[in-house]
Structures are given as C-alpha cells and as structure tokens.
Coordinates of N, CA and C in Angstrom, one line a residue:
M212 N 182.0 93.9 85.3 CA 180.9 93.2 86.0 C 181.2 91.8 86.3
M213 N 180.8 91.4 87.5 CA 181.0 89.9 87.8 C 180.1 89.0 87.0
S214 N 180.6 87.9 86.5 CA 179.7 87.0 85.7 C 178.6 86.5 86.7
P215 N 177.5 86.0 86.1 CA 176.4 85.6 86.9 C 176.8 84.3 87.6
I216 N 176.3 84.1 88.7 CA 176.5 82.8 89.5 C 175.4 81.9 89.1
P217 N 175.6 80.8 88.6 CA 174.6 79.8 88.2 C 174.1 79.1 89.5
V218 N 172.9 78.9 89.8 CA 172.3 78.2 90.9 C 171.1 77.5 90.5
N219 N 170.9 76.3 91.1 CA 169.7 75.5 91.0 C 169.1 75.6 92.4
L220 N 167.8 75.4 92.5 CA 167.1 75.4 93.7 C 166.4 74.1 94.1
A221 N 166.2 73.8 95.3 CA 165.6 72.7 95.8 C 164.7 73.1 97.0
V222 N 163.3 73.1 96.9 CA 162.4 73.7 97.8 C 161.3 72.8 98.2
E223 N 160.7 73.1 99.3 CA 159.5 72.3 99.8 C 158.3 72.5 99.0
D224 N 158.1 73.8 98.7 CA 156.8 74.2 98.0 C 156.9 75.4 97.2
A225 N 155.8 75.8 96.5 CA 155.8 77.0 95.6 C 156.1 78.3 96.4
L226 N 155.6 78.3 97.7 CA 155.8 79.6 98.4 C 157.3 79.7 98.7
S227 N 158.0 78.6 99.2 CA 159.4 78.7 99.5 C 160.2 79.0 98.2
E228 N 159.7 78.6 97.1 CA 160.5 79.0 95.9 C 160.3 80.4 95.6
S229 N 159.1 81.0 95.7 CA 158.8 82.4 95.5 C 159.7 83.2 96.4
I230 N 159.9 82.7 97.7 CA 160.7 83.5 98.6 C 162.1 83.5 98.3
I231 N 162.7 82.3 97.9 CA 164.1 82.4 97.7 C 164.4 83.1 96.3
R232 N 163.5 83.0 95.4 CA 163.7 83.8 94.2 C 163.7 85.3 94.4
H233 N 162.8 85.8 95.4 CA 162.8 87.1 95.7 C 164.1 87.5 96.4
L234 N 164.6 86.7 97.3 CA 165.8 87.0 98.0 C 167.0 87.1 97.0
L235 N 167.0 86.2 96.1 CA 168.1 86.2 95.0 C 168.1 87.5 94.2
E236 N 166.9 88.0 93.9 CA 166.8 89.3 93.2 C 167.3 90.5 93.9
H237 N 167.2 90.4 95.2 CA 167.6 91.5 96.1 C 169.1 91.3 96.7
A238 N 169.7 90.3 96.4 CA 171.1 90.1 96.8 C 172.0 91.0 96.0
N239 N 173.2 91.3 96.6 CA 174.1 92.1 95.8 C 175.1 91.3 95.0
R240 N 174.5 90.2 94.5 CA 175.2 89.2 93.6 C 174.2 89.0 92.4
H241 N 174.8 88.6 91.3 CA 174.0 88.4 90.1 C 173.8 86.9 89.9
Y242 N 172.7 86.4 90.3 CA 172.3 85.0 90.2 C 171.6 84.7 89.0
A243 N 172.0 83.5 88.4 CA 171.3 83.0 87.3 C 170.6 81.7 87.6
I244 N 169.3 81.7 87.9 CA 168.6 80.6 88.4 C 168.3 79.6 87.2
G245 N 168.8 78.3 87.5 CA 168.6 77.3 86.5 C 167.2 76.6 86.7
T246 N 167.4 75.3 87.3 CA 166.3 74.4 87.6 C 165.8 74.5 89.0
A247 N 164.5 74.6 89.3 CA 163.9 74.6 90.6 C 163.3 73.1 90.8
Y248 N 163.9 72.4 91.8 CA 163.4 71.1 92.1 C 162.6 71.0 93.3
G249 N 161.7 70.1 93.5 CA 161.0 69.9 94.6 C 159.5 70.1 94.5
R250 N 159.1 71.1 95.5 CA 157.7 71.4 95.6 C 157.0 70.2 96.1
A251 N 157.7 69.3 96.7 CA 157.0 68.0 97.0 C 157.2 67.7 98.5
G252 N 157.5 68.8 99.4 CA 157.5 68.6 100.9 C 158.8 68.3 101.4
F253 N 158.8 68.3 102.7 CA 160.0 68.1 103.6 C 160.6 66.7 103.2
G254 N 159.9 65.7 103.2 CA 160.3 64.4 102.9 C 161.1 64.3 101.7
Y255 N 160.7 64.9 100.6 CA 161.4 64.8 99.3 C 162.8 65.4 99.5
L256 N 162.9 66.5 100.1 CA 164.2 67.2 100.3 C 165.1 66.4 101.1
Q257 N 164.6 65.8 102.2 CA 165.4 65.0 103.0 C 166.0 63.7 102.3
A258 N 165.2 63.2 101.4 CA 165.6 62.0 100.7 C 166.5 62.3 99.5
T259 N 166.5 63.5 99.0 CA 167.4 63.9 97.9 C 168.6 64.8 98.3
I260 N 168.7 65.3 99.5 CA 169.7 66.3 99.8 C 171.1 65.9 99.6
R261 N 171.4 64.6 99.6 CA 172.8 64.2 99.4 C 173.1 64.3 97.9
G262 N 172.1 64.0 97.0 CA 172.3 64.2 95.6 C 172.5 65.6 95.3
W263 N 171.8 66.6 95.8 CA 172.0 68.0 95.6 C 173.3 68.4 96.1
N264 N 173.7 67.9 97.3 CA 175.1 68.2 97.8 C 176.2 67.8 96.9
S265 N 176.1 66.6 96.3 CA 177.0 66.1 95.3 C 177.0 67.0 94.0
A266 N 175.8 67.2 93.5 CA 175.6 68.0 92.3 C 176.2 69.4 92.5
A267 N 176.3 70.0 93.7 CA 176.7 71.3 93.9 C 178.2 71.4 93.5
R268 N 178.9 70.4 93.3 CA 180.3 70.5 92.9 C 180.4 71.0 91.5
G269 N 179.3 70.9 90.7 CA 179.4 71.5 89.3 C 178.6 72.7 89.2
T270 N 177.4 72.8 89.8 CA 176.5 73.9 89.8 C 176.0 74.2 91.2
P271 N 176.3 75.3 91.8 CA 175.7 75.6 93.2 C 174.2 75.3 93.4
F272 N 173.9 74.9 94.6 CA 172.5 74.6 94.9 C 172.2 75.3 96.1
I273 N 170.9 75.8 96.1 CA 170.2 76.5 97.4 C 169.2 75.5 97.7
V274 N 169.1 75.0 98.9 CA 168.2 74.2 99.5 C 167.4 74.9 100.6
V275 N 166.1 75.1 100.6 CA 165.4 75.9 101.6 C 164.3 74.9 102.2
T276 N 164.5 74.6 103.5 CA 163.5 73.9 104.2 C 163.1 74.4 105.5
D277 N 162.1 73.8 106.2 CA 161.6 74.4 107.4 C 162.2 73.6 108.5
L278 N 162.4 74.2 109.6 CA 163.0 73.6 110.8 C 162.0 72.7 111.5
D279 N 160.7 73.1 111.4 CA 159.6 72.3 112.0 C 160.0 72.0 113.4
Q280 N 160.0 70.7 113.8 CA 160.3 70.3 115.3 C 161.7 69.8 115.6
H281 N 162.6 70.1 114.7 CA 164.0 69.9 115.0 C 164.5 70.9 116.0
P282 N 165.4 70.6 116.8 CA 165.8 71.6 117.9 C 166.4 72.8 117.3
C283 N 167.2 72.7 116.3 CA 167.9 73.9 115.8 C 168.5 73.6 114.4
P284 N 168.7 74.6 113.5 CA 169.1 74.4 112.2 C 170.4 73.6 112.1
P285 N 171.5 73.8 113.0 CA 172.6 72.9 112.8 C 172.4 71.4 113.0
A286 N 171.5 71.1 113.9 CA 171.1 69.7 114.2 C 170.4 69.1 112.9
L287 N 169.5 69.9 112.3 CA 168.9 69.3 111.1 C 169.9 69.1 109.9
I288 N 170.8 70.1 109.8 CA 171.7 70.0 108.7 C 172.6 68.8 109.0
A289 N 173.1 68.6 110.2 CA 173.9 67.5 110.5 C 173.3 66.2 110.3
S290 N 171.9 66.1 110.6 CA 171.3 64.8 110.5 C 171.0 64.5 109.1
W291 N 170.9 65.5 108.2 CA 170.6 65.2 106.7 C 171.9 65.0 106.0
L292 N 173.0 65.7 106.4 CA 174.3 65.6 105.8 C 175.4 65.2 106.8
P293 N 175.3 63.9 107.2 CA 176.3 63.5 108.3 C 177.7 63.6 107.6
G294 N 177.8 63.4 106.4 CA 179.2 63.5 105.8 C 179.7 64.8 105.5
G295 N 179.0 65.9 105.8 CA 179.4 67.2 105.6 C 178.7 67.9 104.4
R296 N 178.7 69.2 104.4 CA 178.1 70.0 103.3 C 179.2 70.6 102.4
H297 N 178.9 70.4 101.0 CA 179.8 71.1 100.1 C 179.7 72.6 100.1
P298 N 180.9 73.4 100.0 CA 180.7 74.9 100.1 C 179.8 75.4 99.1
N299 N 179.5 74.8 98.0 CA 178.6 75.3 97.0 C 177.1 75.0 97.3
L300 N 176.9 74.3 98.4 CA 175.5 74.1 98.8 C 175.0 75.1 99.8
I301 N 174.1 75.9 99.5 CA 173.7 76.8 100.6 C 172.3 76.1 101.1
F302 N 172.5 75.7 102.4 CA 171.4 75.0 102.9 C 170.7 75.9 104.0
Q303 N 169.6 76.5 103.6 CA 169.0 77.4 104.5 C 167.8 76.9 105.2
V304 N 167.7 77.0 106.5 CA 166.6 76.4 107.4 C 165.8 77.6 107.9
A305 N 164.5 77.6 107.6 CA 163.7 78.7 108.1 C 163.1 78.3 109.5
V306 N 163.2 79.1 110.5 CA 162.8 78.8 111.9 C 161.4 79.5 112.0
R307 N 160.3 78.7 112.4 CA 160.3 77.3 112.2 C 159.7 76.9 110.8
E308 N 159.2 77.9 110.1 CA 158.6 77.7 108.8 C 158.8 79.0 108.0
V309 N 158.9 79.0 106.7 CA 159.0 80.1 105.9 C 157.9 81.2 106.2
E310 N 156.7 80.8 106.7 CA 155.7 81.7 107.0 C 156.1 82.7 108.1
A311 N 157.1 82.2 109.0 CA 157.6 83.2 110.0 C 158.4 84.3 109.3
W312 N 159.0 84.1 108.1 CA 159.6 85.2 107.5 C 158.6 86.2 106.9
L313 N 157.5 85.7 106.5 CA 156.4 86.7 106.1 C 155.7 87.4 107.2
L314 N 155.5 86.7 108.3 CA 154.9 87.3 109.5 C 155.9 88.5 110.1
A315 N 157.2 88.3 109.8 CA 158.2 89.3 110.4 C 158.0 90.6 109.7
D316 N 157.4 90.8 108.6 CA 157.1 92.1 108.0 C 155.6 92.4 108.4
R317 N 155.4 92.7 109.6 CA 154.0 92.8 110.2 C 153.2 94.0 109.5
I318 N 153.8 95.1 109.1 CA 153.1 96.1 108.5 C 152.5 95.8 107.2
N319 N 153.4 95.3 106.3 CA 152.9 95.0 105.1 C 152.1 93.7 104.9
L320 N 152.3 92.8 105.7 CA 151.5 91.6 105.7 C 150.0 91.9 106.2
A321 N 150.0 92.8 107.3 CA 148.7 93.3 107.7 C 147.9 94.0 106.6
G322 N 148.6 94.8 105.8 CA 148.0 95.5 104.8 C 147.5 94.5 103.6
F323 N 148.2 93.5 103.4 CA 148.0 92.6 102.4 C 146.8 91.7 102.8
L324 N 146.7 91.3 104.0 CA 145.7 90.4 104.5 C 144.4 91.2 104.9
K325 N 144.5 92.5 105.0 CA 143.3 93.3 105.4 C 143.0 93.0 106.8
V326 N 144.1 93.1 107.7 CA 143.8 92.9 109.2 C 144.6 94.0 109.9
S327 N 144.3 94.0 111.2 CA 145.0 95.0 112.0 C 146.5 94.5 112.3
T328 N 147.4 95.5 112.4 CA 148.7 95.0 112.6 C 148.9 94.4 114.0
K329 N 148.0 94.9 114.9 CA 147.9 94.4 116.2 C 147.7 92.9 116.3
G330 N 147.1 92.3 115.2 CA 146.8 90.9 115.2 C 147.9 90.0 114.8
I331 N 149.0 90.7 114.4 CA 150.1 89.9 113.9 C 151.2 89.8 115.0
P332 N 151.6 88.6 115.5 CA 152.5 88.6 116.7 C 153.9 89.0 116.2
A333 N 154.5 89.6 117.4 CA 156.0 89.9 117.2 C 156.7 88.6 117.5
D334 N 158.0 88.6 117.2 CA 158.8 87.5 117.4 C 158.4 86.2 116.7
P335 N 158.1 86.2 115.4 CA 157.5 85.0 114.7 C 158.2 83.8 114.7
E336 N 159.6 83.9 115.0 CA 160.4 82.6 115.0 C 160.2 81.9 116.3
T337 N 159.5 82.5 117.3 CA 159.2 81.8 118.5 C 157.9 81.0 118.5
L338 N 157.2 81.2 117.4 CA 155.8 80.5 117.2 C 156.1 79.1 116.9
P339 N 155.3 78.2 117.6 CA 155.5 76.8 117.2 C 155.0 76.3 115.9
D340 N 154.0 77.0 115.3 CA 153.4 76.7 114.0 C 153.1 78.0 113.3
P341 N 154.0 78.7 112.7 CA 153.7 79.9 111.9 C 152.7 79.8 110.8
K342 N 152.7 78.7 110.1 CA 151.6 78.6 109.1 C 150.3 78.6 109.7
A343 N 150.1 77.8 110.8 CA 148.7 77.9 111.4 C 148.4 79.2 111.9
T344 N 149.3 80.0 112.4 CA 149.2 81.3 112.9 C 148.7 82.2 111.7
L345 N 149.4 82.1 110.6 CA 149.1 83.0 109.4 C 147.6 82.7 109.0
V346 N 147.3 81.4 108.9 CA 146.0 80.9 108.4 C 144.9 81.6 109.4
S347 N 145.2 81.5 110.7 CA 144.3 82.1 111.7 C 144.1 83.6 111.5
I348 N 145.1 84.2 111.2 CA 145.1 85.7 111.0 C 144.3 85.9 109.8
A349 N 144.5 85.2 108.7 CA 143.8 85.4 107.4 C 142.3 85.1 107.7
R350 N 141.9 84.3 108.6 CA 140.4 84.0 108.8 C 139.8 85.2 109.4
R351 N 140.5 86.2 109.9 CA 139.9 87.4 110.5 C 140.0 88.5 109.4
S352 N 140.4 88.2 108.2 CA 140.5 89.3 107.2 C 139.1 89.8 106.8
R353 N 139.3 91.2 106.5 CA 138.1 91.9 106.0 C 137.8 91.6 104.5
S354 N 138.7 90.9 103.9 CA 138.6 90.6 102.5 C 138.0 89.1 102.3
R355 N 136.9 89.0 101.7 CA 136.4 87.6 101.4 C 137.3 86.9 100.6
A356 N 138.0 87.6 99.5 CA 138.9 86.9 98.6 C 140.0 86.3 99.4
I357 N 140.6 87.1 100.4 CA 141.8 86.5 101.2 C 141.4 85.3 101.9
R358 N 140.2 85.4 102.5 CA 139.8 84.3 103.3 C 139.5 83.0 102.5
D359 N 138.9 83.2 101.2 CA 138.7 82.0 100.4 C 139.9 81.4 99.9
R360 N 140.9 82.3 99.7 CA 142.2 81.8 99.1 C 143.1 81.1 100.1
I361 N 143.3 81.6 101.3 CA 144.2 81.1 102.4 C 143.7 80.2 103.4
V362 N 142.3 80.4 103.7 CA 141.7 79.6 104.8 C 141.1 78.4 104.3
P363 N 141.3 77.1 104.9 CA 140.6 75.9 104.4 C 139.2 76.1 104.4
K364 N 138.5 75.5 103.5 CA 137.0 75.5 103.4 C 136.4 74.8 104.6
S365 N 135.3 75.2 105.0 CA 134.6 74.7 106.1 C 134.5 73.1 106.0
G366 N 134.8 72.4 106.9 CA 134.7 70.9 106.9 C 135.8 70.2 106.3
S367 N 136.8 71.0 105.7 CA 138.0 70.4 105.1 C 139.0 70.0 106.2
T368 N 139.7 69.0 105.8 CA 140.9 68.6 106.8 C 142.2 69.2 106.2
A369 N 142.1 70.0 105.2 CA 143.4 70.7 104.8 C 143.9 71.7 105.8
Q370 N 145.1 71.9 105.8 CA 145.8 72.9 106.7 C 145.7 74.4 106.1
Q371 N 145.5 74.4 104.8 CA 145.5 75.7 104.1 C 144.5 75.7 103.1
G372 N 144.2 77.0 102.7 CA 143.1 77.1 101.6 C 143.6 76.7 100.2
P373 N 142.7 76.8 99.2 CA 143.1 76.1 97.9 C 144.0 77.0 97.1
D374 N 144.1 78.3 97.5 CA 145.0 79.2 96.7 C 146.1 79.7 97.6
Y375 N 146.5 79.0 98.7 CA 147.4 79.5 99.8 C 148.7 80.0 99.2
N376 N 149.4 79.1 98.4 CA 150.7 79.4 98.0 C 150.7 80.5 97.0
T377 N 149.7 80.5 96.1 CA 149.7 81.5 95.0 C 149.5 82.9 95.6
C378 N 148.5 83.0 96.6 CA 148.1 84.2 97.2 C 149.3 84.7 97.9
L379 N 150.0 83.9 98.7 CA 151.1 84.5 99.6 C 152.3 84.8 98.7
S380 N 152.5 84.1 97.6 CA 153.5 84.4 96.6 C 153.4 85.7 96.0
E381 N 152.0 86.1 95.8 CA 151.8 87.5 95.3 C 152.2 88.5 96.3
F382 N 152.0 88.2 97.7 CA 152.5 89.1 98.6 C 154.0 89.3 98.6
V383 N 154.7 88.2 98.4 CA 156.1 88.1 98.4 C 156.7 89.0 97.3
S384 N 156.0 88.9 96.1 CA 156.5 89.6 94.9 C 156.1 91.0 94.9
T385 N 155.1 91.4 95.6 CA 154.6 92.9 95.5 C 154.8 93.7 96.7
M386 N 154.8 93.1 97.9 CA 154.8 93.9 99.1 C 155.8 93.6 100.1
W387 N 156.3 92.4 100.2 CA 157.2 91.8 101.2 C 158.5 92.7 101.3
N388 N 158.7 93.2 102.5 CA 160.0 94.0 102.7 C 161.1 93.2 103.3
V389 N 162.0 92.7 102.6 CA 162.9 91.7 103.1 C 163.8 92.3 104.2
T390 N 164.2 93.7 104.1 CA 165.0 94.3 105.1 C 164.3 94.5 106.4
A391 N 163.0 94.8 106.4 CA 162.2 94.9 107.5 C 162.0 93.6 108.2
A392 N 161.7 92.5 107.5 CA 161.5 91.2 107.9 C 162.7 90.6 108.6
A393 N 163.9 90.9 108.0 CA 165.1 90.3 108.5 C 165.4 90.9 109.9
T394 N 164.9 92.0 110.3 CA 165.3 92.6 111.6 C 164.4 91.8 112.7
E395 N 163.4 91.1 112.3 CA 162.6 90.4 113.2 C 162.6 88.9 113.1
A396 N 163.5 88.4 112.1 CA 163.5 87.0 111.9 C 165.0 86.6 111.7
P397 N 165.7 86.2 112.7 CA 167.2 85.8 112.6 C 167.5 84.9 111.5
S398 N 166.8 83.8 111.3 CA 167.1 82.8 110.2 C 167.0 83.5 108.9
L399 N 166.1 84.4 108.7 CA 166.0 85.1 107.5 C 167.2 86.0 107.3
A400 N 167.5 86.7 108.4 CA 168.8 87.6 108.3 C 170.0 86.8 107.9
R401 N 170.2 85.6 108.4 CA 171.3 84.7 108.0 C 171.2 84.4 106.5
A402 N 170.1 84.1 106.0 CA 169.9 83.7 104.6 C 170.3 85.0 103.7
V403 N 169.9 86.1 104.1 CA 170.2 87.4 103.4 C 171.7 87.5 103.4
A404 N 172.3 87.4 104.5 CA 173.7 87.6 104.6 C 174.6 86.5 103.8
K405 N 174.1 85.3 103.7 CA 174.8 84.3 103.0 C 174.8 84.6 101.5
L406 N 173.6 85.0 101.0 CA 173.3 85.1 99.6 C 174.2 86.5 99.2
A407 N 174.4 87.4 100.1 CA 175.0 88.6 99.8 C 176.5 88.4 99.5
V408 N 177.1 87.4 100.1 CA 178.6 87.2 100.0 C 179.0 85.8 99.3
F409 N 178.0 85.0 98.9 CA 178.3 83.8 98.4 C 179.2 83.8 97.0
T410 N 180.3 83.1 97.1 CA 181.1 82.9 96.0 C 181.4 81.5 95.7
P411 N 181.0 80.9 94.6 CA 181.2 79.4 94.4 C 182.7 79.1 94.4
R412 N 182.9 77.8 94.8 CA 184.1 77.1 94.7 C 184.1 76.2 93.6
W413 N 184.9 76.6 92.5 CA 185.0 75.7 91.2 C 186.1 74.8 91.4
E414 N 185.7 73.5 91.2 CA 186.7 72.4 91.3 C 187.4 72.2 90.0
D415 N 188.6 71.8 90.0 CA 189.3 71.4 88.7 C 188.6 70.4 88.0
A416 N 188.5 70.4 86.7 CA 187.9 69.3 86.0 C 188.8 68.1 86.0

C-alpha cells in the first residue's frame, strides 16, 4: 500500500475547506491532511500564496480560490505566482466560485434545498456570480430552516445567511455527488483529475 501523502490546505472559507476535504476523501490517493490555513478570504490567500509555494518543498500544499473576475485560471495563477509554481503546490481555481461546483449537482442540490430542479441553472460555470445565484435559489426553498440559514436576514447588507457555510458544508458531506457535478463543471473535473494522479516531488535534504 502506498504511504499517505501529507498535505496542508489553504482556503478562502469553511465551505471551500469542506469541498476540498471531500474531494480528497474520494481521490484514488491516500491523503493525510495536516493543517488547514485561511478561512480569511481571497485577499489572505493572495497575500500568503508565495509562502505556501515555498513551504510546498517540504510538505505539499493545496490552495483553493475562486476565479471571481479574473479572465481565466492561468491568468490568476500567473499573477499570484509570477516566479512559477512548485510541483508540490496544487493551485486549484474554481470557476467562478466554488458554489458553481455545488450547483453542478443539480438533482441533489435541489433535493437538499427543497426546490425544483428546474430552478437550478445548467452550465453553472458560465454564471457571473454563482453564490448570489445559490442564495436566490434558497430564497425560494419550501424549507423555512434552509431559508433562515442560507438567505441574509431582511434588511441585512450581508451577501449570505448566518449559517451559510455550515449548511452547505452539510450538503457537501451528505449528498454532493462529485462525479455528477464534475460532468457539468470543467474546473471541478480538473481538480478531481489532479488529485487522482498527484505524486509529490521530494527534494534532497
């Protein structure tokens, strides 16, 4: 049996962490997750990425961020790491946000949110703001609990409800079908493919 591959994580938020942990569980590699850094947004990752890239020489790192308004993942990666990426750094960019990866599993997400499948758009990676789309869908939920957890309270300036990350992390761990979602979300399919074949490059001490 192959020895576990040690990895540390750097993520934007708790939902991104739940997603990458779920993907690692389903990869045909044995990953041993060490420390998860971040949960402090896009800016934190951008400010610390060069440190994670350097640290990957000793322990592989997986960094997950949203594309947001960048033109494409390679452009974002090049702008954050102009000196190049170490082979032990898996830098995965979700198009345009990790919520698109959840929307890609239309049937299970509809069941979880208690909405019609027809209300969940196809081709989620073409959406300009997947998070806003998901919140809008949850607003139509037949479940009061779903609406209270995911949708911002009336009059709030927040973009999401008070229990947004925890609620959707529950979906990830209990119902999300990665295989089905990957057929509708190319950036997710790329992430799955990378994790399935990743082999660290150990440098001589």
